[in-house]
mmCIF file of C-alpha atoms in Angstrom:
data_model
loop_
_atom_site.group_PDB
_atom_site.id
_atom_site.type_symbol
_atom_site.label_atom_id
_atom_site.label_comp_id
_atom_site.label_asym_id
_atom_site.label_seq_id
_atom_site.Cartn_x
_atom_site.Cartn_y
_atom_site.Cartn_z
ATOM 1 C CA MET A 1 -13.279 14.174 -7.565
ATOM 2 C CA ALA A 2 -13.925 10.429 -7.740
ATOM 3 C CA ILE A 3 -11.632 8.331 -9.928
ATOM 4 C CA SER A 4 -13.352 5.628 -11.959
ATOM 5 C CA LYS A 5 -12.129 2.118 -11.321
ATOM 6 C CA LEU A 6 -13.125 -0.941 -13.312
ATOM 7 C CA ASN A 7 -14.836 -3.585 -11.222
ATOM 8 C CA PHE A 8 -14.401 -6.842 -13.121
ATOM 9 C CA ASN A 9 -17.199 -8.445 -11.111
ATOM 10 C CA SER A 10 -19.610 -5.964 -12.688
ATOM 11 C CA LEU A 11 -18.784 -6.913 -16.286
ATOM 12 C CA ASN A 12 -21.835 -8.075 -18.220
ATOM 13 C CA ILE A 13 -21.117 -9.916 -21.468
ATOM 14 C CA THR A 14 -24.290 -10.187 -23.556
ATOM 15 C CA ALA A 15 -25.111 -11.169 -27.112
ATOM 16 C CA ALA A 16 -25.826 -8.266 -29.444
ATOM 17 C CA ALA A 17 -27.174 -8.485 -32.968
ATOM 18 C CA ASN A 18 -24.198 -7.688 -35.214
ATOM 19 C CA LYS A 19 -23.181 -4.446 -33.503
ATOM 20 C CA GLY A 20 -19.938 -4.409 -35.433
ATOM 21 C CA ILE A 21 -17.792 -4.316 -32.284
ATOM 22 C CA GLY A 22 -15.723 -7.426 -32.946
ATOM 23 C CA PHE A 23 -15.918 -11.151 -32.245
ATOM 24 C CA ASP A 24 -17.585 -11.536 -35.679
ATOM 25 C CA SER A 25 -17.705 -15.226 -36.508
ATOM 26 C CA GLY A 26 -20.988 -15.285 -38.403
ATOM 27 C CA ALA A 27 -23.036 -15.410 -35.224
ATOM 28 C CA ASP A 28 -24.145 -12.599 -32.960
ATOM 29 C CA ASP A 29 -21.344 -10.314 -31.853
ATOM 30 C CA LEU A 30 -20.576 -9.851 -28.147
ATOM 31 C CA GLU A 31 -21.182 -6.564 -26.413
ATOM 32 C CA ALA A 32 -19.598 -5.742 -23.075
ATOM 33 C CA THR A 33 -21.238 -3.347 -20.660
ATOM 34 C CA PHE A 34 -19.875 -2.464 -17.257
ATOM 35 C CA SER A 35 -20.314 -0.147 -14.320
ATOM 36 C CA GLY A 36 -17.311 1.171 -12.415
ATOM 37 C CA GLY A 37 -16.537 1.818 -8.783
ATOM 38 C CA ASP A 38 -15.048 4.868 -7.083
ATOM 39 C CA MET A 39 -11.726 5.667 -5.465
ATOM 40 C CA THR A 40 -12.840 7.990 -2.681
ATOM 41 C CA PHE A 41 -10.516 10.405 -0.905
ATOM 42 C CA ILE A 42 -10.571 10.018 2.880
ATOM 43 C CA LYS A 43 -7.596 11.728 4.502
ATOM 44 C CA LYS A 44 -4.215 13.287 3.723
ATOM 45 C CA LEU A 45 -1.445 13.470 6.328
ATOM 46 C CA THR A 46 1.629 15.659 5.806
ATOM 47 C CA ALA A 47 4.879 14.895 7.593
ATOM 48 C CA SER A 48 6.965 17.632 9.166
ATOM 49 C CA SER A 49 9.689 16.016 11.281
ATOM 50 C CA SER A 50 6.982 13.557 12.393
ATOM 51 C CA GLY A 51 7.752 10.571 14.568
ATOM 52 C CA THR A 52 4.622 8.797 13.328
ATOM 53 C CA LEU A 53 1.724 9.326 10.956
ATOM 54 C CA SER A 54 -1.407 7.469 12.054
ATOM 55 C CA PHE A 55 -4.782 6.811 10.452
ATOM 56 C CA VAL A 56 -7.262 5.939 13.204
ATOM 57 C CA ASN A 57 -10.870 5.132 12.398
ATOM 58 C CA GLY A 58 -13.200 7.799 13.766
ATOM 59 C CA ALA A 59 -10.422 10.288 14.534
ATOM 60 C CA SER A 60 -9.817 13.442 12.475
ATOM 61 C CA SER A 61 -12.329 12.413 9.782
ATOM 62 C CA VAL A 62 -10.593 9.083 9.130
ATOM 63 C CA VAL A 63 -12.751 6.203 7.890
ATOM 64 C CA LEU A 64 -11.206 2.750 8.303
ATOM 65 C CA ASP A 65 -14.114 0.393 8.815
ATOM 66 C CA SER A 66 -16.698 -1.633 6.864
ATOM 67 C CA THR A 67 -17.527 1.366 4.662
ATOM 68 C CA TYR A 68 -14.992 0.012 2.134
ATOM 69 C CA LYS A 69 -13.677 -3.493 1.452
ATOM 70 C CA GLU A 70 -10.358 -2.130 0.191
ATOM 71 C CA TYR A 71 -8.226 0.828 1.287
ATOM 72 C CA VAL A 72 -5.260 2.343 -0.571
ATOM 73 C CA PHE A 73 -2.467 4.449 0.925
ATOM 74 C CA ILE A 74 -0.517 6.629 -1.539
ATOM 75 C CA PHE A 75 2.952 7.783 -0.435
ATOM 76 C CA ASN A 76 4.458 10.888 -2.022
ATOM 77 C CA ASN A 77 8.058 12.043 -1.514
ATOM 78 C CA ILE A 78 8.636 10.342 1.833
ATOM 79 C CA HIS A 79 11.923 11.837 3.036
ATOM 80 C CA PRO A 80 13.717 10.525 6.133
ATOM 81 C CA ALA A 81 15.498 12.718 8.633
ATOM 82 C CA THR A 82 18.094 9.977 9.126
ATOM 83 C CA ASP A 83 20.204 8.531 6.328
ATOM 84 C CA SER A 84 19.516 4.895 5.357
ATOM 85 C CA ALA A 85 16.232 4.734 7.281
ATOM 86 C CA GLN A 86 13.358 2.548 6.086
ATOM 87 C CA LEU A 87 9.643 3.345 6.076
ATOM 88 C CA LYS A 88 7.618 0.856 8.120
ATOM 89 C CA PHE A 89 4.058 0.358 9.350
ATOM 90 C CA ASN A 90 2.009 -1.499 11.918
ATOM 91 C CA LEU A 91 -1.647 -2.318 12.514
ATOM 92 C CA SER A 92 -3.966 -1.849 15.473
ATOM 93 C CA ALA A 93 -7.126 -3.669 16.519
ATOM 94 C CA ASP A 94 -7.922 -1.277 19.385
ATOM 95 C CA THR A 95 -8.126 2.124 17.646
ATOM 96 C CA GLY A 96 -4.457 2.876 18.113
ATOM 97 C CA SER A 97 -3.966 2.000 21.769
ATOM 98 C CA ASN A 98 -1.509 -0.667 20.602
ATOM 99 C CA TYR A 99 0.129 -1.259 17.233
ATOM 100 C CA ASN A 100 1.091 -4.892 17.619
ATOM 101 C CA VAL A 101 -0.948 -7.136 15.316
ATOM 102 C CA THR A 102 0.795 -10.419 14.512
ATOM 103 C CA LYS A 103 1.980 -10.500 10.893
ATOM 104 C CA THR A 104 3.568 -12.887 8.399
ATOM 105 C CA THR A 105 5.086 -11.168 5.378
ATOM 106 C CA THR A 106 7.388 -11.302 2.349
ATOM 107 C CA PHE A 107 9.825 -8.693 1.009
ATOM 108 C CA PHE A 108 11.742 -8.703 -2.255
ATOM 109 C CA LYS A 109 13.330 -5.939 -4.290
ATOM 110 C CA ALA A 110 15.056 -5.030 -7.510
ATOM 111 C CA TYR A 111 17.938 -2.577 -7.511
ATOM 112 C CA HIS A 112 20.306 -0.866 -9.907
ATOM 113 C CA LYS A 113 23.232 1.423 -9.082
ATOM 114 C CA GLU A 114 23.535 4.801 -10.783
ATOM 115 C CA ASP A 115 26.987 3.932 -12.151
ATOM 116 C CA GLY A 116 25.697 0.647 -13.567
ATOM 117 C CA SER A 117 28.146 -1.398 -11.498
ATOM 118 C CA ALA A 118 25.517 -3.677 -9.947
ATOM 119 C CA ALA A 119 21.911 -4.750 -10.413
ATOM 120 C CA ALA A 120 19.874 -7.626 -9.010
ATOM 121 C CA LEU A 121 16.497 -9.009 -7.994
ATOM 122 C CA ALA A 122 16.647 -10.429 -4.484
ATOM 123 C CA TYR A 123 14.566 -11.666 -1.560
ATOM 124 C CA GLU A 124 15.213 -9.789 1.685
ATOM 125 C CA SER A 125 14.888 -12.271 4.542
ATOM 126 C CA SER A 126 15.985 -9.638 7.060
ATOM 127 C CA ASP A 127 13.013 -7.415 6.161
ATOM 128 C CA ASP A 128 10.165 -9.926 6.480
ATOM 129 C CA LEU A 129 8.207 -11.159 9.498
ATOM 130 C CA ALA A 130 7.107 -14.625 10.607
ATOM 131 C CA GLN A 131 4.323 -14.447 13.175
ATOM 132 C CA ALA A 132 5.786 -11.290 14.668
ATOM 133 C CA THR A 133 4.142 -8.218 16.161
ATOM 134 C CA GLY A 134 6.798 -5.673 15.192
ATOM 135 C CA SER A 135 6.481 -3.145 12.391
ATOM 136 C CA GLN A 136 6.831 -4.283 8.788
ATOM 137 C CA PHE A 137 9.259 -2.505 6.451
ATOM 138 C CA LEU A 138 7.749 -1.087 3.270
ATOM 139 C CA SER A 139 10.922 0.382 1.772
ATOM 140 C CA SER A 140 14.569 -0.387 1.318
ATOM 141 C CA VAL A 141 16.993 2.113 2.844
ATOM 142 C CA ILE A 142 16.302 5.700 1.770
ATOM 143 C CA ASP A 143 18.963 8.367 1.263
ATOM 144 C CA ASN A 144 18.381 11.585 3.214
ATOM 145 C CA ASP A 145 20.044 13.852 0.637
ATOM 146 C CA ASN A 146 17.787 16.765 -0.257
ATOM 147 C CA ASP A 147 16.681 15.173 -3.545
ATOM 148 C CA ALA A 148 16.049 11.667 -2.167
ATOM 149 C CA CYS A 149 12.700 10.138 -1.214
ATOM 150 C CA TRP A 150 10.479 7.049 -1.401
ATOM 151 C CA ASP A 151 7.180 6.893 -3.313
ATOM 152 C CA GLY A 152 4.671 4.067 -3.476
ATOM 153 C CA MET A 153 1.314 2.644 -2.499
ATOM 154 C CA MET A 154 -0.123 0.040 -0.148
ATOM 155 C CA HIS A 155 -3.412 -1.855 -0.406
ATOM 156 C CA LEU A 156 -5.204 -3.091 2.729
ATOM 157 C CA PHE A 157 -8.044 -5.518 2.101
ATOM 158 C CA ASN A 158 -11.253 -5.777 4.119
ATOM 159 C CA PRO A 159 -9.770 -4.614 7.441
ATOM 160 C CA SER A 160 -13.129 -4.713 9.248
ATOM 161 C CA SER A 161 -13.647 -8.446 8.652
ATOM 162 C CA THR A 162 -14.119 -10.556 11.776
ATOM 163 C CA THR A 163 -13.806 -13.774 9.758
ATOM 164 C CA PHE A 164 -10.623 -13.522 7.702
ATOM 165 C CA VAL A 165 -6.993 -12.480 8.173
ATOM 166 C CA LYS A 166 -6.082 -9.005 6.861
ATOM 167 C CA HIS A 167 -4.039 -9.073 3.658
ATOM 168 C CA PHE A 168 -1.936 -6.163 2.468
ATOM 169 C CA MET A 169 0.538 -5.562 -0.340
ATOM 170 C CA SER A 170 2.700 -2.649 -1.385
ATOM 171 C CA THR A 171 5.238 -1.502 -3.920
ATOM 172 C CA GLY A 172 7.470 1.537 -4.026
ATOM 173 C CA ALA A 173 10.606 3.121 -5.418
ATOM 174 C CA SER A 174 13.402 4.940 -3.655
ATOM 175 C CA LEU A 175 16.803 6.522 -4.057
ATOM 176 C CA GLY A 176 19.018 4.517 -1.741
ATOM 177 C CA ALA A 177 21.889 5.716 0.407
ATOM 178 C CA THR A 178 24.598 4.551 -2.037
ATOM 179 C CA GLN A 179 22.994 6.092 -5.138
ATOM 180 C CA VAL A 180 20.863 3.050 -5.906
ATOM 181 C CA SER A 181 17.409 2.821 -7.441
ATOM 182 C CA TYR A 182 15.278 0.383 -5.439
ATOM 183 C CA ASN A 183 11.915 -1.127 -6.354
ATOM 184 C CA ASP A 184 10.370 -2.762 -3.275
ATOM 185 C CA PHE A 185 7.615 -5.383 -3.157
ATOM 186 C CA VAL A 186 5.956 -6.328 0.144
ATOM 187 C CA ALA A 187 2.965 -8.556 0.878
ATOM 188 C CA GLY A 188 1.540 -10.426 3.827
ATOM 189 C CA TYR A 189 -1.293 -10.590 6.308
ATOM 190 C CA GLY A 190 -2.218 -9.489 9.775
ATOM 191 C CA ASN A 191 -2.959 -12.820 11.397
ATOM 192 C CA THR A 192 -6.077 -11.790 13.281
ATOM 193 C CA THR A 193 -9.823 -12.083 12.846
ATOM 194 C CA SER A 194 -10.320 -8.910 14.878
ATOM 195 C CA ALA A 195 -11.191 -5.801 12.910
ATOM 196 C CA ILE A 196 -8.234 -3.560 12.056
ATOM 197 C CA ASP A 197 -9.159 0.062 12.781
ATOM 198 C CA ALA A 198 -5.842 1.938 12.757
ATOM 199 C CA VAL A 199 -2.604 1.990 10.727
ATOM 200 C CA GLN A 200 0.577 3.763 11.765
ATOM 201 C CA PHE A 201 3.647 4.686 9.676
ATOM 202 C CA SER A 202 7.127 5.589 10.919
ATOM 203 C CA MET A 203 10.811 5.320 10.034
ATOM 204 C CA SER A 204 13.183 2.626 11.263
ATOM 205 C CA SER A 205 15.367 5.423 12.631
ATOM 206 C CA GLY A 206 14.580 9.076 13.229
ATOM 207 C CA ASN A 207 11.557 11.007 11.966
ATOM 208 C CA ILE A 208 9.642 11.253 8.714
ATOM 209 C CA ASP A 209 11.147 14.587 7.747
ATOM 210 C CA ALA A 210 8.704 15.372 4.909
ATOM 211 C CA GLY A 211 6.190 13.834 2.528
ATOM 212 C CA THR A 212 2.497 12.989 2.403
ATOM 213 C CA ILE A 213 0.377 9.874 2.846
ATOM 214 C CA VAL A 214 -3.119 9.918 1.344
ATOM 215 C CA LEU A 215 -5.816 7.377 2.228
ATOM 216 C CA TYR A 216 -8.518 6.334 -0.244
ATOM 217 C CA GLY A 217 -11.428 3.929 0.052
ATOM 218 C CA ILE A 218 -12.389 1.692 -2.874
ATOM 219 C CA ASN A 219 -16.081 1.081 -3.541
#
């Protein structure tokens, strides 16, 4: 089922003869009409003690090309096998032969302890990249207790462009290893004009014990 999404570029504001919809200042009212886009399901991957989860264009029904200008990854109940591990990702420009695209990124987070003893909003300089090819963290540390996980989403913009760098941004929430609620915010760009055609997710330590990642394309 397609999910309607408002495309602000498709808004059409036209004058209407006293439709009674507002903006009444003695002149013609304004009437807004719009057409929406679609959020189209592409692929769902389910972790089961998985070292990596990879979305590769053209493999296993994955579409990651010029079909869409924006792609969204939805993360549900990502549970690490190892305590205090962080979810991370990397990009490929050669259909997954190498995940080593140069990236510059930012990472900041809010946190609050369960017992109320500490809370803050902070930039994490140890979790960002500056023209580096390594994987980028998406999460703070995640507890591996049975009830702990990380949930969130990541947007990847126009990965097939051969003109522009490849921007991405994500946000997520986790139960941290010291009973802390984290809200993570990551943004940056793959500093390449080559088309990105594969994305791979993994943990900083150990496997992705459980959870799903769902890929959607945005019309």
